[in-house]
Tab-separated table of C-alpha atoms in Angstrom:
chain	number	residue	atom	x	y	z
X	1	MET	CA	69.410	4.005	65.912
X	2	VAL	CA	72.364	5.914	67.625
X	3	PHE	CA	73.156	6.635	64.544
X	4	THR	CA	69.983	6.759	62.722
X	5	GLY	CA	68.750	9.895	64.858
X	6	LYS	CA	72.535	12.315	64.828
X	7	ARG	CA	73.019	11.406	61.381
X	8	LEU	CA	69.080	12.954	60.654
X	9	ILE	CA	69.885	15.547	63.342
X	10	ALA	CA	73.310	17.111	61.154
X	11	LEU	CA	71.021	16.730	57.442
X	12	VAL	CA	68.514	19.549	59.579
X	13	LEU	CA	71.014	21.184	60.317
X	14	THR	CA	72.532	21.311	57.271
X	15	VAL	CA	68.992	22.063	55.327
X	16	LEU	CA	68.630	24.431	57.599
X	17	VAL	CA	71.793	26.897	57.497
X	18	GLY	CA	71.857	25.762	53.574
X	19	VAL	CA	68.241	27.443	54.114
X	20	TYR	CA	68.692	30.587	55.865
X	21	LEU	CA	71.941	31.567	53.475
X	22	THR	CA	68.859	31.388	50.556
X	23	ILE	CA	66.716	33.979	52.541
X	24	LEU	CA	69.867	35.857	52.821
X	25	ILE	CA	70.976	35.985	49.468
X	26	ALA	CA	66.727	36.569	47.828
X	27	ASN	CA	66.645	39.266	50.129
X	28	MET	CA	69.989	40.546	49.676
X	29	GLY	CA	70.244	40.712	52.893
X	30	GLY	CA	67.342	42.926	53.133
X	31	GLN	CA	67.968	45.755	50.361
X	32	VAL	CA	64.975	43.393	48.589
X	33	ASP	CA	62.844	45.293	50.893
X	34	ASP	CA	63.701	49.061	49.559
X	35	LEU	CA	62.567	47.556	46.226
X	36	ARG	CA	59.404	46.231	47.485
X	37	LEU	CA	59.172	49.146	49.187
X	38	ILE	CA	59.042	51.545	45.807
X	39	GLN	CA	57.144	48.376	43.895
X	40	ILE	CA	53.884	48.726	46.018
X	41	ARG	CA	53.643	52.788	45.904
X	42	SER	CA	53.325	52.202	42.474
X	43	ASN	CA	50.933	49.505	41.980
X	44	VAL	CA	48.584	51.001	44.900
X	45	SER	CA	49.450	55.144	43.175
X	46	GLU	CA	48.322	53.213	39.207
X	47	GLN	CA	44.951	51.497	41.131
X	48	VAL	CA	44.521	54.932	43.563
X	49	ARG	CA	44.838	56.922	40.066
X	50	ALA	CA	42.613	54.892	37.817
X	51	ASP	CA	40.096	54.339	40.328
X	52	PRO	CA	36.966	56.482	38.939
X	53	THR	CA	35.848	57.848	42.651
X	54	PHE	CA	38.519	59.265	43.742
X	55	PHE	CA	38.641	61.228	39.831
X	56	ASP	CA	37.312	64.278	42.092
X	57	LEU	CA	38.978	64.525	45.277
X	58	PRO	CA	41.551	66.897	45.473
X	59	SER	CA	45.252	64.961	45.001
X	60	GLU	CA	45.733	66.252	48.820
X	61	GLU	CA	43.317	63.700	49.691
X	62	ARG	CA	44.564	60.828	47.324
X	63	GLN	CA	47.638	61.021	48.419
X	64	ASP	CA	46.761	59.292	51.837
X	65	ILE	CA	44.352	57.514	50.109
X	66	ILE	CA	47.569	56.181	48.795
X	67	GLU	CA	49.420	56.043	52.780
X	68	ARG	CA	46.734	54.815	53.975
X	69	ARG	CA	46.699	52.138	51.586
X	70	VAL	CA	51.105	51.906	51.251
X	71	GLN	CA	50.728	51.532	54.726
X	72	MET	CA	48.345	48.032	54.674
X	73	GLU	CA	50.545	46.803	52.073
X	74	VAL	CA	53.923	47.249	54.516
X	75	GLU	CA	51.955	45.673	57.227
X	76	ARG	CA	50.569	42.227	55.327
X	77	ARG	CA	53.665	41.709	53.779
X	78	SER	CA	55.720	42.561	57.422
X	79	LEU	CA	58.008	45.276	55.612
X	80	ASP	CA	56.855	47.023	58.898
X	81	GLN	CA	59.307	44.715	60.617
X	82	PRO	CA	63.300	44.023	60.753
X	83	PHE	CA	64.163	42.089	58.385
X	84	PHE	CA	66.652	39.340	61.078
X	85	VAL	CA	62.946	39.381	62.609
X	86	ARG	CA	61.452	38.490	59.477
X	87	SER	CA	64.011	36.532	58.571
X	88	ILE	CA	63.633	33.778	61.326
X	89	ASP	CA	60.191	34.196	60.372
X	90	TYR	CA	60.481	32.409	57.495
X	91	LEU	CA	62.958	30.264	58.311
X	92	GLN	CA	60.785	28.443	60.850
X	93	GLY	CA	58.242	28.540	58.111
X	94	ALA	CA	60.156	26.636	55.302
X	95	MET	CA	61.356	23.936	57.439
X	96	LEU	CA	57.688	23.341	59.001
X	97	LEU	CA	56.874	23.519	54.976
X	98	ASP	CA	55.072	27.069	55.724
X	99	LEU	CA	55.906	28.528	52.735
X	100	GLY	CA	53.648	31.784	53.172
X	101	ARG	CA	51.737	32.649	50.011
X	102	ALA	CA	53.682	34.240	46.247
X	103	GLU	CA	54.050	37.482	46.292
X	104	GLU	CA	53.717	37.476	42.396
X	105	MET	CA	52.182	33.960	41.366
X	106	HIS	CA	49.756	31.889	41.503
X	107	SER	CA	48.892	28.395	40.508
X	108	ASP	CA	47.813	27.076	37.117
X	109	ARG	CA	44.240	26.995	39.270
X	110	GLY	CA	44.542	30.228	40.723
X	111	ALA	CA	46.279	29.983	44.499
X	112	ARG	CA	48.491	32.173	45.406
X	113	ASP	CA	49.784	29.358	48.070
X	114	VAL	CA	53.544	28.538	47.757
X	115	TYR	CA	52.382	25.646	49.083
X	116	TRP	CA	50.035	24.914	46.056
X	117	ILE	CA	52.008	25.583	43.638
X	118	ILE	CA	54.870	23.963	44.488
X	119	VAL	CA	53.695	20.766	44.652
X	120	GLU	CA	50.990	21.311	40.585
X	121	ARG	CA	55.044	21.185	39.760
X	122	LEU	CA	56.337	18.158	41.887
X	123	PRO	CA	55.406	15.448	40.056
X	124	ALA	CA	56.289	16.361	37.030
X	125	THR	CA	60.099	16.694	38.039
X	126	LEU	CA	59.002	13.821	39.630
X	127	LEU	CA	58.639	12.153	36.713
X	128	LEU	CA	61.106	12.915	34.639
X	129	PHE	CA	63.749	12.832	36.594
X	130	GLY	CA	62.866	9.558	38.448
X	131	THR	CA	62.616	7.659	34.803
X	132	ALA	CA	65.795	9.397	34.011
X	133	ASN	CA	67.741	7.872	37.333
X	134	LEU	CA	66.331	4.046	37.250
X	135	LEU	CA	66.745	3.878	33.477
X	136	VAL	CA	70.730	6.041	34.361
X	137	PHE	CA	70.298	2.659	36.781
X	138	PHE	CA	69.635	-0.485	35.754
X	139	VAL	CA	71.267	-0.465	32.049
X	140	SER	CA	74.309	0.614	33.783
X	141	VAL	CA	74.574	-2.546	36.081
X	142	TRP	CA	73.402	-4.240	33.519
X	143	ALA	CA	75.812	-3.234	30.717
X	144	ALA	CA	79.134	-3.409	33.399
X	145	LEU	CA	77.959	-7.029	34.400
X	146	TRP	CA	78.791	-7.373	30.454
X	147	LEU	CA	81.790	-5.331	29.624
X	148	SER	CA	83.413	-6.572	33.005
X	149	ARG	CA	83.055	-10.223	31.299
X	150	ARG	CA	84.777	-8.555	27.964
X	151	TYR	CA	87.668	-6.733	29.971
X	152	GLY	CA	89.531	-5.401	26.924
X	153	SER	CA	86.787	-5.854	23.855
X	154	GLY	CA	86.253	-3.205	21.197
X	155	THR	CA	82.955	-2.532	22.463
X	156	ASP	CA	84.758	-2.323	26.356
X	157	ARG	CA	87.387	-0.027	24.360
X	158	ALA	CA	84.685	2.766	23.074
X	159	VAL	CA	82.827	2.635	26.291
X	160	ILE	CA	85.923	4.416	27.587
X	161	ALA	CA	86.695	6.114	25.007
X	162	LEU	CA	82.927	7.958	25.549
X	163	ALA	CA	82.983	8.190	29.533
X	164	PRO	CA	84.733	11.827	29.280
X	165	SER	CA	81.258	12.783	26.823
X	166	SER	CA	79.294	12.468	30.164
X	167	ALA	CA	81.408	15.324	31.693
X	168	ALA	CA	78.166	18.061	29.000
X	169	PRO	CA	75.612	18.664	31.443
X	170	GLY	CA	72.139	16.868	29.451
X	171	TRP	CA	70.539	20.761	29.115
X	172	PHE	CA	73.575	20.532	26.535
X	173	TYR	CA	72.954	17.521	25.030
X	174	GLY	CA	68.298	18.776	24.860
X	175	ILE	CA	69.668	21.214	22.771
X	176	PHE	CA	71.018	18.611	20.463
X	177	LEU	CA	68.863	16.716	20.561
X	178	ILE	CA	65.520	19.361	20.216
X	179	LEU	CA	67.803	20.427	17.134
X	180	PHE	CA	67.833	17.338	15.689
X	181	PHE	CA	64.273	15.389	16.634
X	182	ALA	CA	61.861	18.253	16.534
X	183	PHE	CA	63.768	20.347	14.058
X	184	VAL	CA	65.618	19.236	11.301
X	185	ILE	CA	63.881	15.249	11.247
X	186	PRO	CA	60.070	16.087	13.738
X	187	VAL	CA	59.502	12.929	14.627
X	188	LEU	CA	59.326	14.701	18.241
X	189	PRO	CA	57.656	17.923	20.210
X	190	ALA	CA	61.111	20.874	21.168
X	191	GLY	CA	59.232	20.498	25.048
X	192	GLY	CA	56.342	20.800	27.343
X	193	MET	CA	55.073	18.210	29.055
X	194	VAL	CA	51.626	17.099	27.368
X	195	ASP	CA	49.765	18.491	23.307
X	196	ILE	CA	48.664	22.043	23.515
X	197	PRO	CA	45.223	21.174	23.524
X	198	PRO	CA	46.020	17.916	25.874
X	199	PRO	CA	43.904	14.920	24.880
X	200	GLU	CA	40.821	13.752	26.888
X	201	SER	CA	41.299	10.489	26.742
X	202	SER	CA	43.049	8.841	30.829
X	203	TRP	CA	45.282	7.194	27.694
X	204	GLU	CA	45.829	9.287	23.923
X	205	TYR	CA	47.310	11.667	27.360
X	206	GLY	CA	49.652	9.039	28.568
X	207	LEU	CA	50.394	8.373	25.873
X	208	SER	CA	51.322	12.927	24.772
X	209	VAL	CA	53.636	12.958	28.684
X	210	MET	CA	55.660	9.842	27.226
X	211	ARG	CA	56.398	11.402	23.956
X	212	HIS	CA	57.188	14.699	25.549
X	213	MET	CA	59.865	13.360	27.647
X	214	ILE	CA	61.752	10.935	25.497
X	215	LEU	CA	63.765	13.943	24.748
X	216	PRO	CA	64.534	15.381	27.933
X	217	VAL	CA	65.237	11.349	29.347
X	218	VAL	CA	67.414	10.703	26.878
X	219	ALA	CA	69.010	13.572	27.274
X	220	MET	CA	70.085	12.381	31.043
X	221	PHE	CA	69.870	9.714	29.996
X	222	LEU	CA	73.185	10.270	27.576
X	223	SER	CA	74.695	12.525	30.261
X	224	SER	CA	75.019	9.486	33.108
X	225	ILE	CA	75.260	6.248	31.228
X	226	PHE	CA	79.172	6.168	29.813
X	227	ILE	CA	80.650	7.185	32.465
X	228	SER	CA	78.677	5.483	35.311
X	229	ILE	CA	79.309	2.274	33.133
X	230	TYR	CA	83.106	2.217	33.210
X	231	SER	CA	82.222	3.286	36.535
X	232	TRP	CA	80.302	0.650	37.650
X	233	ARG	CA	82.727	-2.038	35.611
X	234	THR	CA	85.864	-1.117	37.701
X	235	PHE	CA	83.958	-1.674	40.338
X	236	PHE	CA	82.830	-5.362	39.100
X	237	LEU	CA	86.912	-5.753	37.691
X	238	ILE	CA	88.265	-4.825	41.017
X	239	HIS	CA	85.847	-7.506	42.656
X	240	SER	CA	85.556	-10.457	40.515
X	241	SER	CA	89.268	-10.771	41.592
X	242	GLU	CA	88.915	-11.258	45.144
X	243	ASP	CA	89.921	-14.862	46.844
X	244	TYR	CA	86.785	-15.931	47.327
X	245	VAL	CA	85.196	-15.349	43.981
X	246	GLU	CA	88.228	-17.216	42.718
X	247	MET	CA	87.442	-19.627	44.913
X	248	ALA	CA	83.941	-19.279	44.053
X	249	ARG	CA	85.146	-20.410	40.579
X	250	ALA	CA	87.175	-22.665	41.276
X	251	LYS	CA	83.645	-25.009	43.376
X	252	GLY	CA	82.940	-24.439	40.054
X	253	LEU	CA	79.795	-22.786	41.097
X	254	PRO	CA	77.350	-21.456	37.471
X	255	SER	CA	78.974	-18.556	36.385
X	256	ALA	CA	75.351	-15.973	37.152
X	257	LEU	CA	75.085	-17.618	41.171
X	258	ILE	CA	78.632	-16.333	41.823
X	259	GLU	CA	78.273	-12.593	40.103
X	260	ARG	CA	75.032	-12.671	41.888
X	261	ARG	CA	75.874	-13.688	45.511
X	262	TYR	CA	80.252	-12.301	44.850
X	263	ILE	CA	80.632	-9.658	42.561
X	264	LEU	CA	77.063	-7.919	42.287
X	265	ARG	CA	76.139	-7.600	45.708
X	266	PRO	CA	79.941	-6.827	46.838
X	267	THR	CA	79.533	-4.341	45.129
X	268	LEU	CA	76.165	-2.877	45.532
X	269	SER	CA	77.399	-0.523	47.968
X	270	PRO	CA	79.970	1.744	46.052
X	271	ILE	CA	77.727	1.608	42.218
X	272	ILE	CA	74.554	2.850	44.926
X	273	THR	CA	76.657	5.930	46.367
X	274	SER	CA	77.982	6.550	42.849
X	275	PHE	CA	74.093	6.503	42.271
X	276	ALA	CA	73.221	9.432	45.294
X	277	LEU	CA	75.550	11.561	43.859
X	278	MET	CA	75.183	11.353	40.297
X	279	LEU	CA	71.384	11.760	41.669
X	280	ILE	CA	72.342	14.752	43.595
X	281	GLY	CA	74.050	16.086	40.860
X	282	LEU	CA	70.824	15.928	38.184
X	283	TRP	CA	68.595	17.660	41.047
X	284	SER	CA	71.110	20.566	41.163
X	285	GLY	CA	70.613	20.594	37.231
X	286	ALA	CA	67.278	20.822	36.726
X	287	ILE	CA	66.958	24.906	36.667
X	288	ILE	CA	68.330	24.840	33.497
X	289	LEU	CA	66.867	20.831	31.203
X	290	GLU	CA	63.637	22.069	32.701
X	291	GLN	CA	63.813	24.946	31.300
X	292	VAL	CA	65.411	24.160	27.438
X	293	PHE	CA	62.853	21.967	27.569
X	294	ASN	CA	60.023	23.702	29.297
X	295	TRP	CA	59.112	21.183	31.442
X	296	PRO	CA	56.567	22.221	34.359
X	297	GLY	CA	58.405	21.735	37.358
X	298	LEU	CA	60.268	22.900	40.304
X	299	GLY	CA	63.554	23.766	38.539
X	300	THR	CA	61.406	25.838	35.974
X	301	LEU	CA	58.899	27.831	38.460
X	302	LEU	CA	63.149	28.188	40.217
X	303	PHE	CA	64.086	30.121	37.349
X	304	GLN	CA	60.302	32.445	36.376
X	305	ALA	CA	60.667	32.760	40.745
X	306	ILE	CA	64.047	34.801	39.909
X	307	GLY	CA	62.875	36.168	37.122
X	308	HIS	CA	59.434	37.376	39.250
X	309	ARG	CA	61.385	38.051	42.485
X	310	ASP	CA	58.933	36.821	43.911
X	311	THR	CA	61.173	35.276	47.180
X	312	PRO	CA	57.967	33.263	48.544
X	313	VAL	CA	58.192	31.227	46.165
X	314	ILE	CA	62.429	31.071	45.944
X	315	ILE	CA	62.048	30.329	48.863
X	316	GLY	CA	59.296	27.474	48.674
X	317	SER	CA	61.505	25.598	46.578
X	318	VAL	CA	64.885	25.677	47.891
X	319	VAL	CA	63.563	24.087	50.266
X	320	ILE	CA	61.926	21.148	48.831
X	321	PHE	CA	65.195	20.943	46.562
X	322	ALA	CA	67.836	21.397	49.414
X	323	TYR	CA	64.910	18.243	51.475
X	324	LEU	CA	65.256	16.091	48.570
X	325	LEU	CA	68.698	16.659	48.520
X	326	ALA	CA	68.788	15.721	52.563
X	327	LEU	CA	66.284	12.687	51.898
X	328	THR	CA	68.534	10.941	48.392
X	329	VAL	CA	71.877	11.362	51.447
X	330	PHE	CA	69.507	9.857	54.242
X	331	LEU	CA	68.676	6.641	52.680
X	332	LEU	CA	71.559	6.370	50.929
X	333	ASP	CA	73.005	6.391	54.795
X	334	ILE	CA	69.947	3.595	55.214
X	335	LEU	CA	71.441	1.612	52.612
X	336	TYR	CA	74.966	1.207	52.633
X	337	ALA	CA	74.527	-0.310	56.488
X	338	ILE	CA	71.916	-3.012	54.515
X	339	LEU	CA	73.483	-3.069	51.820
X	340	ASP	CA	77.015	-4.777	53.245
X	341	PRO	CA	77.586	-6.774	56.591
X	342	ARG	CA	80.685	-5.438	56.767
X	343	VAL	CA	78.896	-1.488	57.909
X	344	ARG	CA	78.479	-2.053	61.580
X	345	VAL	CA	76.210	1.505	61.850
X	346	GLY	CA	76.592	3.666	64.914
X	347	ILE	CA	79.881	1.249	66.616
X	348	GLU	CA	82.686	3.266	67.248
X	349	GLY	CA	86.072	1.993	66.818
X	350	ASP	CA	84.997	-1.303	65.583
X	351	ASN	CA	86.206	-2.547	62.549
X	352	ARG	CA	86.374	-6.159	62.149
């Protein structure tokens, strides 16, 4: 419990620092306020001049109305306060998921609260990346175990040769998949999450989502599968030569039992670690991948928020990504302690 508490505090502090740096960068240290003031004044001036009610007023009175409305908008956005004070308010609200209201964007239902804008996009990202990562994990473990029994075979050498292909990110493969399967051989949709207009029945809607998921899932799969198989097959080969494995074989234990109990279980800790690091890398690449496939997730939302200079949405999106990364690392620590009985969590100086 002590170790878990320390790790949790360390992760919270890491997220805290990361989010505050994001606030500083997104606001350019407060310089974005000057742009906001110019935009506010421009919008208010256009509204007043376009309102027939103020056509007959003298220019001085119209200017006074503009100034009052500008001041009201400035106070509403707290732009009359020092940037440091507002940055602390941003940070406190972000850590508590009180993300405020968007300045330019809104959800599909018309809500301006950043929380609901993000909640609307989060399931799409979790669905896409969760499916791809689970597929990579289970296929890689099975294939790595299978290859560890066929060391030096043609298939083994082919996987080793293809391992460097994982250096290319998922969106790189996605571009070629779209070109081939959506245009050269148009059998799959090029992007989006569902057909337009969306099917009315739940069954047809689900099938449409699955068809749209094929290309992005395959792109992420191709960008990770070969290096995962190669790395994990190496783990299995190392552990299969241990003395206790040779002893189990000498006792005549079944091969399936030896693989499951004496090879797979001890290697799960480094495999889980490798998988978690790969998962973190995929989270960080969500923006470009979702943009390539026009997938309506958090990555696309963050890209759009940057284009609109919508600071609350930018900060909110980064906060959610930071929480996802921190949660991944936290769960990794717990799983590592559960899977590897040699790890004595919370006992310092005991390496037995």
